[in-house]
Tab-separated table of C-alpha atoms in Angstrom:
chain	number	residue	atom	x	y	z
A	1	MET	CA	-218.029	-15.698	34.420
A	2	LYS	CA	-220.120	-18.380	32.303
A	3	SER	CA	-222.512	-17.649	29.752
A	4	GLU	CA	-226.338	-18.715	29.890
A	5	ASN	CA	-225.422	-21.374	27.175
A	6	ASP	CA	-221.881	-22.822	28.234
A	7	THR	CA	-224.615	-24.575	30.809
A	8	TYR	CA	-225.504	-26.698	27.236
A	9	ASN	CA	-223.435	-28.761	24.882
A	10	ALA	CA	-223.255	-27.883	21.594
A	11	LYS	CA	-225.345	-31.573	20.457
A	12	THR	CA	-227.869	-29.953	22.845
A	13	LEU	CA	-227.666	-26.630	21.601
A	14	THR	CA	-228.467	-27.776	17.846
A	15	ASP	CA	-231.187	-30.356	19.009
A	16	THR	CA	-233.034	-27.449	20.532
A	17	LYS	CA	-233.199	-25.159	17.619
A	18	SER	CA	-234.052	-28.223	15.052
A	19	ASN	CA	-236.922	-29.640	17.491
A	20	VAL	CA	-238.468	-25.574	17.506
A	21	GLN	CA	-238.083	-24.812	14.202
A	22	SER	CA	-239.559	-28.608	12.839
A	23	TYR	CA	-242.469	-27.593	15.346
A	24	LEU	CA	-243.394	-24.604	14.024
A	25	GLU	CA	-243.094	-25.164	10.230
A	26	ASN	CA	-245.137	-28.652	11.010
A	27	ASN	CA	-248.023	-26.778	13.310
A	28	TYR	CA	-247.816	-23.357	11.784
A	29	GLU	CA	-249.006	-22.169	8.278
A	30	ASP	CA	-246.821	-19.799	6.316
A	31	ILE	CA	-243.944	-20.280	7.664
A	32	GLU	CA	-241.343	-18.635	5.736
A	33	LYS	CA	-237.881	-17.393	8.071
A	34	ILE	CA	-236.886	-18.934	11.301
A	35	GLU	CA	-234.694	-16.881	13.564
A	36	LEU	CA	-233.827	-18.055	17.043
A	37	SER	CA	-231.467	-17.047	19.810
A	38	ASP	CA	-229.362	-19.793	22.048
A	39	PRO	CA	-231.453	-21.051	24.678
A	40	TYR	CA	-231.298	-19.983	28.051
A	41	GLN	CA	-232.741	-21.494	31.671
A	42	ALA	CA	-235.953	-19.660	32.388
A	43	PRO	CA	-236.107	-18.384	36.385
A	44	LEU	CA	-238.570	-21.584	36.676
A	45	GLY	CA	-235.666	-24.295	35.440
A	46	SER	CA	-237.504	-24.984	32.234
A	47	MET	CA	-234.618	-24.389	28.822
A	48	THR	CA	-236.223	-21.322	26.772
A	49	ILE	CA	-235.299	-20.069	23.512
A	50	ASP	CA	-236.870	-16.689	21.988
A	51	GLY	CA	-237.146	-16.099	18.047
A	52	THR	CA	-238.810	-14.566	15.371
A	53	VAL	CA	-240.891	-16.218	12.286
A	54	ASN	CA	-241.319	-14.307	9.097
A	55	SER	CA	-238.634	-11.709	10.623
A	56	ASP	CA	-241.196	-9.518	12.768
A	57	LYS	CA	-243.413	-12.187	14.652
A	58	SER	CA	-242.157	-12.960	18.375
A	59	PHE	CA	-242.059	-16.253	20.445
A	60	SER	CA	-241.278	-17.774	23.357
A	61	VAL	CA	-240.770	-21.307	23.433
A	62	SER	CA	-240.540	-23.408	26.501
A	63	LEU	CA	-238.943	-27.107	26.426
A	64	ASN	CA	-239.191	-30.328	28.213
A	65	LYS	CA	-236.126	-32.044	29.626
A	66	ASP	CA	-235.906	-34.515	26.536
A	67	LEU	CA	-236.066	-31.500	24.138
A	68	THR	CA	-239.940	-31.644	23.527
A	69	ILE	CA	-241.875	-28.803	23.250
A	70	ALA	CA	-243.475	-27.668	26.102
A	71	SER	CA	-245.465	-24.209	25.455
A	72	LEU	CA	-244.877	-21.179	22.723
A	73	ALA	CA	-246.042	-17.944	23.982
A	74	ILE	CA	-247.062	-15.917	21.019
A	75	GLN	CA	-245.879	-12.379	21.295
A	76	SER	CA	-247.325	-10.986	17.958
A	77	ASP	CA	-250.702	-10.111	17.515
A	78	ASP	CA	-250.010	-11.152	13.680
A	79	PHE	CA	-248.510	-14.736	14.257
A	80	PRO	CA	-249.208	-17.323	11.745
A	81	ALA	CA	-252.226	-19.228	12.135
A	82	GLU	CA	-252.276	-22.857	13.481
A	83	LYS	CA	-252.776	-25.541	10.631
A	84	ASP	CA	-256.150	-26.997	11.346
A	85	GLU	CA	-255.247	-30.218	11.760
A	86	CYS	CA	-252.721	-29.178	14.560
A	87	LYS	CA	-255.259	-27.491	17.004
A	88	GLU	CA	-256.652	-30.537	18.924
A	89	LYS	CA	-253.280	-32.498	18.958
A	90	THR	CA	-250.196	-31.409	18.415
A	91	CYS	CA	-248.622	-32.188	14.758
A	92	ASP	CA	-245.598	-34.622	14.774
A	93	TYR	CA	-242.069	-32.512	14.645
């Protein structure tokens, strides 16, 4: 039986986690700690990765085929605030 992350090679797993971490650090304030699960394929086909920031603020990220961030679903009321300079346009990551 294949596990979900057998679909993605080691480089893809590393690049995915690196992109998500960079996106969060560059676009949100007061990110102290990031924990990420292994990516999986969501029901509609996109690569998705779940995680937490600062130990207890949950999120889920969907990625495009080029591993850029497609969307971020924040699942905690007190998730760190988006940086002012990143509100209208995503900051580089």
